[in-house]
Coordinates of C-alpha atoms in Angstrom, one line a residue:
T1 CA -2.6 -6.9 -9.5
F2 CA -4.7 -5.6 -12.4
G3 CA -3.4 -4.2 -15.6
P4 CA -4.7 -1.1 -17.4
T5 CA -7.4 -3.1 -19.1
G6 CA -8.7 -4.4 -15.8
F7 CA -7.6 -8.0 -16.3
Q8 CA -5.9 -9.7 -13.4
L9 CA -2.1 -10.0 -14.1
S10 CA -1.0 -12.0 -11.1
S11 CA -1.9 -13.0 -7.5
R12 CA 0.1 -13.6 -4.4
S13 CA -0.3 -15.5 -1.1
A14 CA -0.2 -13.6 2.1
P15 CA 3.3 -13.1 3.7
Q16 CA 2.0 -14.6 6.9
A17 CA -0.9 -16.9 7.8
G18 CA -4.1 -15.0 8.7
M19 CA -3.2 -11.9 6.7
D20 CA -5.8 -10.4 4.3
A21 CA -5.0 -8.2 1.3
M22 CA -6.9 -4.9 1.9
D23 CA -5.9 -3.0 -1.2
C24 CA -3.4 -2.9 -4.1
A25 CA -2.2 -0.2 -6.5
A26 CA -0.1 0.1 -9.6
S27 CA 2.1 3.1 -10.5
R28 CA 2.7 4.7 -13.8
D29 CA 6.0 3.0 -14.1
E30 CA 4.4 -0.4 -13.3
Q31 CA 5.4 -0.8 -9.7
A32 CA 2.9 -2.5 -7.6
A33 CA 2.0 -2.3 -3.9
V34 CA -0.2 -4.4 -1.6
I35 CA -1.5 -3.7 1.9
W36 CA -1.8 -6.7 4.2
N37 CA -3.8 -6.7 7.4
G38 CA -3.2 -9.4 9.9
P39 CA -4.1 -10.5 13.5
T40 CA -0.5 -9.7 14.8
S41 CA 0.9 -7.2 12.2
D42 CA 0.1 -5.2 9.1
R43 CA 2.5 -4.4 6.3
V44 CA 2.9 -2.9 2.8
Q45 CA 4.9 -4.7 0.2
V46 CA 6.2 -2.9 -2.9
F47 CA 7.2 -4.7 -6.0
T48 CA 9.3 -3.4 -9.0
S49 CA 6.8 -4.8 -11.5
L50 CA 3.2 -5.9 -11.8
D51 CA 4.4 -9.5 -11.4
L52 CA 3.6 -10.1 -7.8
Y53 CA 5.5 -13.4 -7.9
S54 CA 8.8 -11.5 -7.6
T55 CA 10.4 -10.6 -4.2
P56 CA 9.2 -7.3 -2.7
V57 CA 11.8 -4.6 -3.1
C58 CA 10.8 -3.2 0.3
E59 CA 8.2 -3.8 3.1
F60 CA 6.8 -1.2 5.5
S61 CA 5.3 -2.0 8.8
N62 CA 4.7 0.3 11.8
S63 CA 2.3 -0.9 14.5
I64 CA 1.9 2.6 15.9
L65 CA 1.0 4.4 12.7
M66 CA -0.7 1.5 10.9
T67 CA -3.1 -0.4 13.1
N68 CA -5.8 -0.9 10.4
P69 CA -4.5 0.0 7.0
T70 CA -7.4 0.1 4.5
A71 CA -6.2 1.8 1.3
L72 CA -3.1 3.0 -0.6
D73 CA -2.3 4.7 -3.9
F74 CA 0.8 5.9 -5.6
R75 CA 1.6 9.7 -5.9
P76 CA 2.9 11.0 -9.2
N77 CA 6.4 11.1 -7.8
G78 CA 6.3 7.3 -7.0
N79 CA 5.7 7.7 -3.2
L80 CA 2.9 5.8 -1.6
L81 CA 0.1 7.2 0.5
I82 CA -1.4 4.7 3.0
A83 CA -4.7 5.4 4.7
D84 CA -5.3 3.9 8.2
A85 CA -8.9 3.6 9.4
S86 CA -8.0 3.2 13.1
S87 CA -5.4 5.9 13.6
N88 CA -7.1 8.3 11.1
L89 CA -3.8 9.1 9.4
L90 CA -2.3 9.1 5.9
V91 CA 1.3 7.9 5.9
E92 CA 3.5 8.7 3.0
I93 CA 6.4 6.4 2.3
D94 CA 9.1 6.6 -0.4
R95 CA 10.2 3.9 -2.9
A96 CA 12.6 2.5 -0.3
C97 CA 9.7 2.3 2.3
G98 CA 11.0 5.1 4.4
I99 CA 8.6 7.5 6.1
V100 CA 8.3 10.8 4.2
G101 CA 5.4 12.3 6.2
I102 CA 2.3 11.7 8.3
F103 CA -0.9 13.6 7.5
N104 CA -3.4 14.1 10.3
S105 CA -6.6 16.1 9.9
N106 CA -10.2 16.2 11.2
A107 CA -11.2 15.4 7.6
I108 CA -9.6 12.0 7.8
A109 CA -12.0 9.8 9.7
A110 CA -11.9 6.0 9.3
P111 CA -10.9 6.2 5.6
N112 CA -11.9 3.1 3.5
D113 CA -10.6 4.2 0.1
L114 CA -7.9 6.5 -1.3
L115 CA -7.5 8.0 -4.8
V116 CA -4.6 10.2 -5.7
L117 CA -5.3 12.6 -8.6
E118 CA -2.5 13.9 -10.8

């Protein structure tokens, strides 16, 4: 995870062998989230601080909605938006990793990045 000055604050090993970190994000209140993409499963981990050595407060995994997650970012309310390049969806989850909504549009085609503007 990177702090406001761009310096790396911490790093973390993948939760399972073969998983790659696809993106990470930090919220205004210093929560952190990481997307992991793997050969058998994908997941999002959310941490209560920018210290990724801590235990995740929640994990989100859904093999139907997230088959190739590529990007995520925090919304101003603390929820996360996750972009998936294979299903062409945006999935919104809350701070407890529960699904809030699913966004599908012709404008979403294989997204590789995501930026939430306040």
